[in-house]
mmCIF file of C-alpha atoms in Angstrom:
data_model
loop_
_atom_site.group_PDB
_atom_site.id
_atom_site.type_symbol
_atom_site.label_atom_id
_atom_site.label_comp_id
_atom_site.label_asym_id
_atom_site.label_seq_id
_atom_site.Cartn_x
_atom_site.Cartn_y
_atom_site.Cartn_z
ATOM 1 C CA MET A 1 0.000 0.000 0.000
ATOM 2 C CA THR A 2 1.285 3.427 -0.882
ATOM 3 C CA MET A 3 0.897 6.572 1.150
ATOM 4 C CA GLY A 4 1.757 10.122 0.205
ATOM 5 C CA ILE A 5 4.991 11.531 -1.058
ATOM 6 C CA GLN A 6 7.308 12.007 1.940
ATOM 7 C CA GLY A 7 6.373 8.685 3.306
ATOM 8 C CA ASP A 8 4.151 7.711 6.172
ATOM 9 C CA GLY A 9 0.858 9.502 5.863
ATOM 10 C CA GLY A 10 -2.450 9.539 7.642
ATOM 11 C CA ASP A 11 -5.997 9.016 6.592
ATOM 12 C CA ARG A 12 -6.438 12.214 4.581
ATOM 13 C CA HIS A 13 -6.071 12.223 0.856
ATOM 14 C CA MET A 14 -2.816 12.321 -1.057
ATOM 15 C CA ASP A 15 -2.566 13.398 -4.655
ATOM 16 C CA GLY A 16 -2.060 11.853 -8.052
ATOM 17 C CA ASN A 17 1.717 12.199 -7.851
ATOM 18 C CA VAL A 18 1.713 8.993 -5.774
ATOM 19 C CA LEU A 19 0.193 7.079 -8.707
ATOM 20 C CA ALA A 20 3.387 7.492 -10.732
ATOM 21 C CA GLY A 21 4.994 4.329 -9.341
ATOM 22 C CA PRO A 22 1.952 2.043 -9.414
ATOM 23 C CA LEU A 23 0.986 3.202 -12.940
ATOM 24 C CA GLY A 24 4.620 3.163 -14.050
ATOM 25 C CA GLU A 25 4.571 -0.543 -13.387
ATOM 26 C CA LEU A 26 1.872 -0.891 -16.068
ATOM 27 C CA PHE A 27 2.471 1.806 -18.694
ATOM 28 C CA SER A 28 5.456 3.055 -20.638
ATOM 29 C CA VAL A 29 4.279 6.679 -20.526
ATOM 30 C CA ASP A 30 3.879 8.734 -17.362
ATOM 31 C CA VAL A 31 0.107 8.820 -16.948
ATOM 32 C CA THR A 32 0.367 11.277 -14.018
ATOM 33 C CA ALA A 33 1.564 13.959 -16.457
ATOM 34 C CA ALA A 34 -1.628 13.477 -18.525
ATOM 35 C CA THR A 35 -4.571 15.855 -18.451
ATOM 36 C CA GLY A 36 -7.855 14.093 -17.726
ATOM 37 C CA THR A 37 -11.434 15.143 -18.453
ATOM 38 C CA CYS A 38 -14.091 14.179 -15.912
ATOM 39 C CA ALA A 39 -17.019 12.329 -17.483
ATOM 40 C CA GLN A 40 -19.441 13.818 -14.976
ATOM 41 C CA CYS A 41 -18.611 17.553 -14.847
ATOM 42 C CA GLY A 42 -16.175 18.053 -17.728
ATOM 43 C CA ARG A 43 -13.415 19.462 -15.544
ATOM 44 C CA ASN A 44 -9.901 19.231 -16.989
ATOM 45 C CA GLY A 45 -6.775 18.820 -14.926
ATOM 46 C CA PRO A 46 -3.530 16.929 -14.479
ATOM 47 C CA VAL A 47 -3.793 13.406 -13.089
ATOM 48 C CA ALA A 48 -0.922 14.322 -10.723
ATOM 49 C CA GLY A 49 -3.123 16.967 -9.102
ATOM 50 C CA LEU A 50 -6.134 14.758 -8.344
ATOM 51 C CA PRO A 51 -7.026 13.882 -4.763
ATOM 52 C CA VAL A 52 -6.160 10.222 -4.220
ATOM 53 C CA TYR A 53 -7.443 8.063 -1.391
ATOM 54 C CA ALA A 54 -5.123 5.200 -0.556
ATOM 55 C CA ASN A 55 -6.786 3.956 2.613
ATOM 56 C CA ALA A 56 -9.105 1.670 0.648
ATOM 57 C CA PRO A 57 -8.051 -1.793 -0.576
ATOM 58 C CA GLY A 58 -6.661 0.020 -3.607
ATOM 59 C CA MET A 59 -6.132 3.604 -4.701
ATOM 60 C CA VAL A 60 -9.024 5.836 -5.740
ATOM 61 C CA ALA A 61 -8.668 9.154 -7.594
ATOM 62 C CA ARG A 62 -11.592 11.551 -7.527
ATOM 63 C CA CYS A 63 -12.540 14.703 -9.420
ATOM 64 C CA PRO A 64 -11.684 17.786 -7.310
ATOM 65 C CA GLY A 65 -14.692 19.541 -8.863
ATOM 66 C CA CYS A 66 -17.572 17.084 -8.419
ATOM 67 C CA ASP A 67 -16.078 14.180 -6.404
ATOM 68 C CA ASN A 68 -16.787 11.687 -9.200
ATOM 69 C CA VAL A 69 -14.594 8.566 -8.978
ATOM 70 C CA LEU A 70 -12.219 8.955 -11.933
ATOM 71 C CA MET A 71 -9.882 6.032 -11.483
ATOM 72 C CA ARG A 72 -9.429 2.975 -9.302
ATOM 73 C CA LEU A 73 -6.372 0.778 -9.095
ATOM 74 C CA VAL A 74 -6.221 -2.436 -7.110
ATOM 75 C CA ARG A 75 -3.126 -4.591 -7.116
ATOM 76 C CA SER A 76 -3.283 -8.290 -6.330
ATOM 77 C CA PRO A 77 -0.255 -10.563 -6.188
ATOM 78 C CA ASP A 78 -0.566 -11.542 -9.836
ATOM 79 C CA SER A 79 -2.588 -8.805 -11.525
ATOM 80 C CA ALA A 80 -3.638 -5.169 -11.483
ATOM 81 C CA TRP A 81 -7.265 -4.091 -11.772
ATOM 82 C CA LEU A 82 -7.511 -0.676 -13.334
ATOM 83 C CA ASP A 83 -10.725 1.285 -13.840
ATOM 84 C CA PHE A 84 -10.390 4.572 -15.730
ATOM 85 C CA GLY A 85 -14.169 4.776 -16.146
ATOM 86 C CA GLY A 86 -14.615 8.248 -14.645
ATOM 87 C CA PHE A 87 -12.657 9.954 -17.421
ATOM 88 C CA THR A 88 -14.012 10.705 -20.875
ATOM 89 C CA ALA A 89 -10.491 11.286 -22.141
ATOM 90 C CA LEU A 90 -6.852 11.514 -21.164
ATOM 91 C CA ARG A 91 -4.485 13.799 -23.031
ATOM 92 C CA ILE A 92 -1.101 12.158 -22.640
ATOM 93 C CA PRO A 93 2.028 14.157 -23.476
ATOM 94 C CA VAL A 94 4.466 12.172 -25.588
ATOM 95 C CA PRO A 95 7.971 13.107 -26.709
ATOM 96 C CA GLY A 96 7.944 15.143 -29.930
ATOM 97 C CA ARG A 97 8.893 13.346 -33.081
ATOM 98 C CA MET B 1 -2.160 22.036 -17.871
ATOM 99 C CA ALA B 2 -0.173 19.603 -19.904
ATOM 100 C CA GLY B 3 3.046 18.405 -18.403
ATOM 101 C CA THR B 4 5.776 17.037 -20.558
ATOM 102 C CA ALA B 5 6.867 13.461 -20.731
ATOM 103 C CA VAL B 6 10.134 12.824 -18.983
ATOM 104 C CA PRO B 7 12.803 12.525 -21.669
ATOM 105 C CA ARG B 8 13.881 9.062 -22.646
ATOM 106 C CA GLY B 9 16.804 8.028 -20.528
ATOM 107 C CA LEU B 10 15.361 9.463 -17.327
ATOM 108 C CA THR B 11 12.764 6.783 -16.903
ATOM 109 C CA SER B 12 13.492 3.146 -16.407
ATOM 110 C CA ARG B 13 10.960 1.007 -18.222
ATOM 111 C CA PRO B 14 9.763 -1.378 -17.193
ATOM 112 C CA LEU B 15 9.726 0.049 -13.698
ATOM 113 C CA VAL B 16 11.542 -2.462 -11.519
ATOM 114 C CA TRP B 17 12.487 -2.702 -7.868
ATOM 115 C CA ARG B 18 16.196 -2.109 -7.381
ATOM 116 C CA VAL B 19 18.438 -2.797 -4.426
ATOM 117 C CA ALA B 20 19.704 0.403 -2.807
ATOM 118 C CA ARG B 21 22.531 0.366 -0.272
ATOM 119 C CA LEU B 22 22.833 3.149 2.281
ATOM 120 C CA ALA B 23 26.156 4.883 1.585
ATOM 121 C CA ALA B 24 25.969 7.950 3.842
ATOM 122 C CA GLU B 25 23.643 9.634 6.273
ATOM 123 C CA ARG B 26 23.347 12.846 8.235
ATOM 124 C CA TRP B 27 20.823 14.437 10.555
ATOM 125 C CA GLU B 28 19.001 17.532 9.348
ATOM 126 C CA THR B 29 16.983 18.036 12.539
ATOM 127 C CA PRO B 30 16.402 15.867 15.640
ATOM 128 C CA THR B 31 13.589 14.119 13.736
ATOM 129 C CA ALA B 32 14.797 14.065 10.124
ATOM 130 C CA ARG B 33 17.688 12.233 8.537
ATOM 131 C CA THR B 34 19.144 12.492 5.049
ATOM 132 C CA LEU B 35 19.975 9.130 3.471
ATOM 133 C CA THR B 36 22.278 8.766 0.464
ATOM 134 C CA PHE B 37 22.031 5.494 -1.436
ATOM 135 C CA ASP B 38 24.168 3.688 -3.958
ATOM 136 C CA VAL B 39 21.905 2.205 -6.628
ATOM 137 C CA PRO B 40 23.634 0.283 -9.422
ATOM 138 C CA ASN B 41 22.637 1.403 -12.931
ATOM 139 C CA TRP B 42 20.466 4.252 -11.697
ATOM 140 C CA PRO B 43 19.146 5.995 -14.856
ATOM 141 C CA GLY B 44 19.243 9.556 -13.421
ATOM 142 C CA HIS B 45 16.302 11.782 -12.539
ATOM 143 C CA LEU B 46 14.851 15.266 -12.727
ATOM 144 C CA PRO B 47 14.461 17.570 -9.718
ATOM 145 C CA GLY B 48 11.003 17.022 -8.239
ATOM 146 C CA GLN B 49 10.758 13.326 -9.080
ATOM 147 C CA HIS B 50 10.296 10.711 -6.383
ATOM 148 C CA VAL B 51 10.928 7.053 -5.651
ATOM 149 C CA ASP B 52 8.824 4.353 -4.083
ATOM 150 C CA VAL B 53 10.583 2.593 -1.188
ATOM 151 C CA ARG B 54 9.674 -0.984 -0.248
ATOM 152 C CA LEU B 55 10.513 -2.677 3.031
ATOM 153 C CA THR B 56 9.971 -6.395 3.520
ATOM 154 C CA ALA B 57 9.935 -8.062 6.938
ATOM 155 C CA PRO B 58 11.491 -11.496 7.523
ATOM 156 C CA ASP B 59 7.976 -12.985 7.599
ATOM 157 C CA GLY B 60 7.297 -11.652 4.104
ATOM 158 C CA TYR B 61 5.099 -8.722 5.104
ATOM 159 C CA SER B 62 5.881 -5.861 2.783
ATOM 160 C CA THR B 63 4.956 -2.194 2.694
ATOM 161 C CA GLN B 64 5.884 0.758 0.528
ATOM 162 C CA ARG B 65 6.012 4.546 0.678
ATOM 163 C CA SER B 66 6.905 7.369 -1.691
ATOM 164 C CA TYR B 67 9.760 9.774 -0.984
ATOM 165 C CA SER B 68 10.955 12.739 -3.018
ATOM 166 C CA LEU B 69 14.541 12.829 -4.223
ATOM 167 C CA ALA B 70 16.431 15.609 -2.445
ATOM 168 C CA ARG B 71 19.188 16.300 -4.944
ATOM 169 C CA PRO B 72 19.645 15.989 -8.689
ATOM 170 C CA ASP B 73 22.942 14.118 -8.771
ATOM 171 C CA ARG B 74 22.457 11.360 -6.197
ATOM 172 C CA VAL B 75 19.732 9.060 -4.924
ATOM 173 C CA GLU B 76 19.250 10.951 -1.694
ATOM 174 C CA LEU B 77 16.144 11.204 0.497
ATOM 175 C CA THR B 78 15.375 13.214 3.617
ATOM 176 C CA VAL B 79 12.931 11.349 5.833
ATOM 177 C CA GLU B 80 10.966 12.846 8.723
ATOM 178 C CA ARG B 81 10.182 10.457 11.574
ATOM 179 C CA LEU B 82 6.477 10.134 12.285
ATOM 180 C CA ASP B 83 6.171 8.347 15.597
ATOM 181 C CA ASP B 84 3.084 6.384 14.591
ATOM 182 C CA GLY B 85 4.478 5.687 11.127
ATOM 183 C CA GLU B 86 5.302 2.210 9.921
ATOM 184 C CA VAL B 87 8.255 2.993 7.661
ATOM 185 C CA SER B 88 9.777 6.334 8.667
ATOM 186 C CA PRO B 89 10.952 5.299 12.193
ATOM 187 C CA TYR B 90 12.908 2.471 10.564
ATOM 188 C CA LEU B 91 14.461 4.695 7.900
ATOM 189 C CA VAL B 92 15.276 7.499 10.349
ATOM 190 C CA ASP B 93 16.481 5.556 13.402
ATOM 191 C CA ILE B 94 17.493 2.044 12.420
ATOM 192 C CA LEU B 95 18.776 1.820 8.845
ATOM 193 C CA ALA B 96 22.597 1.816 8.997
ATOM 194 C CA VAL B 97 25.274 2.490 6.408
ATOM 195 C CA GLY B 98 25.699 -0.681 4.358
ATOM 196 C CA ASP B 99 22.105 -1.813 4.882
ATOM 197 C CA GLU B 100 19.934 -2.455 1.844
ATOM 198 C CA ILE B 101 16.373 -1.545 0.981
ATOM 199 C CA GLU B 102 14.405 -1.773 -2.278
ATOM 200 C CA LEU B 103 13.322 1.210 -4.324
ATOM 201 C CA ARG B 104 11.884 1.902 -7.751
ATOM 202 C CA GLY B 105 11.954 5.018 -9.849
ATOM 203 C CA PRO B 106 12.445 7.712 -10.680
ATOM 204 C CA VAL B 107 8.742 8.380 -11.108
ATOM 205 C CA GLY B 108 6.525 11.419 -11.523
ATOM 206 C CA GLY B 109 6.889 13.590 -14.621
ATOM 207 C CA TRP B 110 4.572 16.448 -13.627
ATOM 208 C CA PHE B 111 6.001 17.987 -10.458
ATOM 209 C CA VAL B 112 9.424 18.601 -12.012
ATOM 210 C CA TRP B 113 11.537 21.625 -12.837
ATOM 211 C CA ARG B 114 13.737 21.459 -15.898
ATOM 212 C CA PRO B 115 16.999 23.365 -15.643
ATOM 213 C CA THR B 116 16.432 24.551 -19.214
ATOM 214 C CA GLY B 117 13.466 26.583 -17.888
ATOM 215 C CA ARG B 118 13.953 30.331 -18.166
ATOM 216 C CA ARG B 119 10.820 31.517 -16.400
ATOM 217 C CA PRO B 120 11.265 32.712 -12.793
ATOM 218 C CA VAL B 121 10.364 30.119 -10.185
ATOM 219 C CA LEU B 122 8.468 30.472 -6.923
ATOM 220 C CA LEU B 123 8.799 27.601 -4.444
ATOM 221 C CA LEU B 124 6.404 27.296 -1.512
ATOM 222 C CA ALA B 125 7.378 24.648 1.035
ATOM 223 C CA GLY B 126 5.484 23.481 4.107
ATOM 224 C CA GLY B 127 7.619 21.451 6.530
ATOM 225 C CA SER B 128 9.234 18.429 4.894
ATOM 226 C CA GLY B 129 7.725 19.615 1.590
ATOM 227 C CA ILE B 130 11.052 21.391 1.185
ATOM 228 C CA VAL B 131 12.652 18.128 -0.037
ATOM 229 C CA PRO B 132 11.743 18.097 -3.759
ATOM 230 C CA LEU B 133 12.075 21.897 -3.893
ATOM 231 C CA MET B 134 15.623 21.559 -2.543
ATOM 232 C CA ALA B 135 16.382 19.224 -5.449
ATOM 233 C CA MET B 136 15.274 22.049 -7.771
ATOM 234 C CA ILE B 137 17.430 24.608 -5.935
ATOM 235 C CA ARG B 138 20.431 22.290 -6.107
ATOM 236 C CA ALA B 139 19.828 21.575 -9.813
ATOM 237 C CA ARG B 140 19.737 25.322 -10.477
ATOM 238 C CA ARG B 141 23.112 25.669 -8.740
ATOM 239 C CA GLU B 142 24.614 22.635 -10.456
ATOM 240 C CA GLU B 143 23.617 23.950 -13.886
ATOM 241 C CA SER B 144 24.757 27.515 -13.048
ATOM 242 C CA SER B 145 21.279 28.547 -14.141
ATOM 243 C CA GLY B 146 20.505 32.258 -13.991
ATOM 244 C CA THR B 147 16.775 31.606 -13.533
ATOM 245 C CA PRO B 148 15.548 33.678 -10.560
ATOM 246 C CA PHE B 149 14.281 31.474 -7.698
ATOM 247 C CA ARG B 150 12.336 32.486 -4.626
ATOM 248 C CA LEU B 151 11.650 30.101 -1.764
ATOM 249 C CA LEU B 152 9.061 30.694 0.957
ATOM 250 C CA TYR B 153 9.605 27.974 3.554
ATOM 251 C CA SER B 154 6.874 27.580 6.168
ATOM 252 C CA VAL B 155 8.292 25.663 9.106
ATOM 253 C CA ARG B 156 7.411 25.210 12.750
ATOM 254 C CA SER B 157 10.577 26.621 14.377
ATOM 255 C CA PRO B 158 14.229 27.353 13.578
ATOM 256 C CA ALA B 159 15.147 23.891 14.905
ATOM 257 C CA ASP B 160 12.933 22.293 12.248
ATOM 258 C CA VAL B 161 14.668 23.893 9.248
ATOM 259 C CA TYR B 162 16.246 21.345 6.875
ATOM 260 C CA TYR B 163 19.424 22.096 4.882
ATOM 261 C CA LYS B 164 20.304 25.011 7.171
ATOM 262 C CA ASP B 165 23.810 25.621 5.848
ATOM 263 C CA GLU B 166 22.759 25.728 2.215
ATOM 264 C CA LEU B 167 19.606 27.771 2.741
ATOM 265 C CA GLY B 168 21.413 30.118 5.122
ATOM 266 C CA HIS B 169 23.914 31.050 2.416
ATOM 267 C CA PRO B 170 21.894 31.190 -0.788
ATOM 268 C CA GLU B 171 23.677 31.736 -4.080
ATOM 269 C CA PRO B 172 22.934 34.847 -6.174
ATOM 270 C CA GLY B 173 19.474 34.799 -7.705
ATOM 271 C CA LEU B 174 18.006 32.595 -4.957
ATOM 272 C CA ASP B 175 15.883 34.452 -2.387
ATOM 273 C CA VAL B 176 15.034 32.474 0.766
ATOM 274 C CA THR B 177 12.352 33.467 3.281
ATOM 275 C CA CYS B 178 11.561 31.338 6.331
ATOM 276 C CA LEU B 179 8.025 31.693 7.693
ATOM 277 C CA PHE B 180 7.985 30.287 11.212
ATOM 278 C CA THR B 181 4.594 29.021 12.321
ATOM 279 C CA ARG B 182 5.145 28.362 16.062
ATOM 280 C CA GLU B 183 8.439 29.787 17.274
ATOM 281 C CA THR B 184 10.814 32.364 15.794
ATOM 282 C CA PRO B 185 14.424 33.338 16.437
ATOM 283 C CA GLU B 186 14.817 36.150 18.949
ATOM 284 C CA GLY B 187 13.984 39.563 17.545
ATOM 285 C CA TRP B 188 12.446 38.097 14.375
ATOM 286 C CA PRO B 189 10.310 40.778 12.720
ATOM 287 C CA ARG B 190 7.444 38.517 11.642
ATOM 288 C CA PRO B 191 5.267 37.028 14.396
ATOM 289 C CA PRO B 192 4.822 33.246 14.203
ATOM 290 C CA GLY B 193 1.976 32.180 11.964
ATOM 291 C CA ARG B 194 0.959 30.429 8.804
ATOM 292 C CA LEU B 195 1.516 31.684 5.256
ATOM 293 C CA THR B 196 -0.655 34.723 4.522
ATOM 294 C CA ALA B 197 -1.583 36.855 1.532
ATOM 295 C CA SER B 198 0.661 39.539 2.995
ATOM 296 C CA ASP B 199 3.657 37.151 2.983
ATOM 297 C CA LEU B 200 3.014 36.529 -0.702
ATOM 298 C CA SER B 201 2.689 40.244 -1.445
ATOM 299 C CA ARG B 202 5.893 41.095 0.339
ATOM 300 C CA ARG B 203 8.125 38.137 -0.422
ATOM 301 C CA ALA B 204 6.914 36.186 -3.456
ATOM 302 C CA GLY B 205 7.663 38.718 -6.181
ATOM 303 C CA LEU B 206 4.458 37.798 -8.004
ATOM 304 C CA ALA B 207 3.817 41.308 -9.321
ATOM 305 C CA ASP B 208 7.012 41.623 -11.294
ATOM 306 C CA SER B 209 7.962 38.085 -12.226
ATOM 307 C CA ASP B 210 4.868 35.970 -13.109
ATOM 308 C CA PRO B 211 6.645 32.790 -11.988
ATOM 309 C CA ASP B 212 6.150 29.074 -12.375
ATOM 310 C CA CYS B 213 4.982 27.953 -8.930
ATOM 311 C CA PHE B 214 5.789 24.699 -7.147
ATOM 312 C CA VAL B 215 3.959 24.058 -3.873
ATOM 313 C CA CYS B 216 4.757 21.066 -1.663
ATOM 314 C CA GLY B 217 3.737 20.216 1.870
ATOM 315 C CA PRO B 218 0.954 18.750 3.951
ATOM 316 C CA THR B 219 -2.449 18.764 2.279
ATOM 317 C CA GLY B 220 -3.745 21.715 4.324
ATOM 318 C CA PHE B 221 -0.697 23.843 3.544
ATOM 319 C CA VAL B 222 -0.802 23.053 -0.168
ATOM 320 C CA GLU B 223 -4.481 23.878 -0.516
ATOM 321 C CA ALA B 224 -4.173 27.123 1.445
ATOM 322 C CA ALA B 225 -1.063 28.203 -0.473
ATOM 323 C CA ALA B 226 -2.517 27.342 -3.891
ATOM 324 C CA ASN B 227 -5.725 29.228 -3.044
ATOM 325 C CA LEU B 228 -3.705 32.286 -1.976
ATOM 326 C CA LEU B 229 -1.753 32.180 -5.236
ATOM 327 C CA VAL B 230 -4.938 32.002 -7.300
ATOM 328 C CA ALA B 231 -6.491 34.814 -5.242
ATOM 329 C CA HIS B 232 -3.375 36.789 -6.079
ATOM 330 C CA GLY B 233 -4.171 36.378 -9.757
ATOM 331 C CA GLN B 234 -1.710 33.578 -10.467
ATOM 332 C CA ASP B 235 -2.680 31.350 -13.410
ATOM 333 C CA PRO B 236 -3.760 27.966 -11.929
ATOM 334 C CA GLN B 237 -2.136 26.213 -14.864
ATOM 335 C CA ARG B 238 1.241 27.500 -13.720
ATOM 336 C CA ILE B 239 0.842 26.155 -10.183
ATOM 337 C CA LYS B 240 2.076 22.611 -9.592
ATOM 338 C CA THR B 241 1.326 20.947 -6.293
ATOM 339 C CA GLU B 242 2.417 17.904 -4.341
ATOM 340 C CA ARG B 243 0.603 16.915 -1.152
ATOM 341 C CA PHE B 244 1.295 14.419 1.568
ATOM 342 C CA GLY B 245 -0.145 13.262 4.864
ATOM 343 C CA PRO B 246 -1.549 15.311 7.717
ATOM 344 C CA THR B 247 1.666 16.075 9.592
ATOM 345 C CA GLY B 248 4.586 18.310 8.744
ATOM 346 C CA GLY B 249 4.534 22.092 8.438
#
C-alpha cells in the first residue's frame, strides 16, 4: 500500500503524484503527467493533481470539482485491476517526433 | 495544464524494484535524517521526481512509501520520523550504512523543474515539503542557471529547518524566506503564523515576475497556499502541487 509523497501519511487524501509508481509498473508513458477530463462535470486537470485516497483496498482518484470517482487501481499478487471509467479522455504528453 | 513526458533516458521502463545500499547519512533536525544510497545502474532523474521505497519483513510482510529525491545528482532522500508511522521510524532511526532496501523510480513527470526553464520560479514549502524543492534549488546551482528562484519555507521553528547551511547562504538569484509558524528566532520581525496573503505580497515577487509555482507540503498547507496564489491572480495552470499526509509544516 502506498501513502503520500514524503512517506508515512495519515488518513487524509494524497494526490495523483503517488500514482506514478503504481501506474509506471503498467504503462510506458507517465500517466500522471496526462490531463484528464471528468465524465461527470467536464473538468480538466492533471492526473498528478487529483485527490487520491489510498486507505481503501486500492487507490481511488476523484474529481476535485464534483467528487466523481475517476480512477481505481487495485493490485493483487498476480494482476492489477484498473478502472479509468470516470474519465471521458486523457491527453497524454508524448515526446515530440 | 499539460506536463511534458520525462525525456527518454530518465525513466526506467519497465519500472523495476532495485536494491539500494545506504552509503551515507546525516541528521538535518532531531527528527529528520538524510539518506544517500548507492543504486547500481540508476538511470538519473529530474528535480522534483520521487521514488517508491519498499521494506519487507522477515515474515514476508511488505509495505511501501513514496519519498521525493532531495538532490539531482544522487539518490538521496530526507525522511521525517512520524512516531506512529510504519516505515519512517525504521528509515530514520534504524537503517545503517551498508544496509539495503528496495526502491523503484524515478517516477513522476509532472512535479518537475527542468533546468532549461527560463521563467522565474516560486517555491512554496510546508515542513518536509522542502525536499523536492531543494532538489530544484540544487539543480539550479549545479547547472549555473541564472533563472531567478524564490523560496518561501513555512516551518514550525528554527530547529525544524532542513538544509540550514545551504539555505542560510543562498547563491545569487536565490531568495530564501523562512516563515515560522510556532516559534521564531529572537527579535524576528514577523510574528509566528501560517503563510498569509501579505507574505506573498511582500516576499513572493508575483507582481514583477509571473513565476512558475511549485507548492509542496501537507495537504492543508498546499491547498491554502494554492488558493492564496490564485487569489493573487496567479494562473492555476502555472501552479504545480504535491501533497502528503496530515503532519509536517
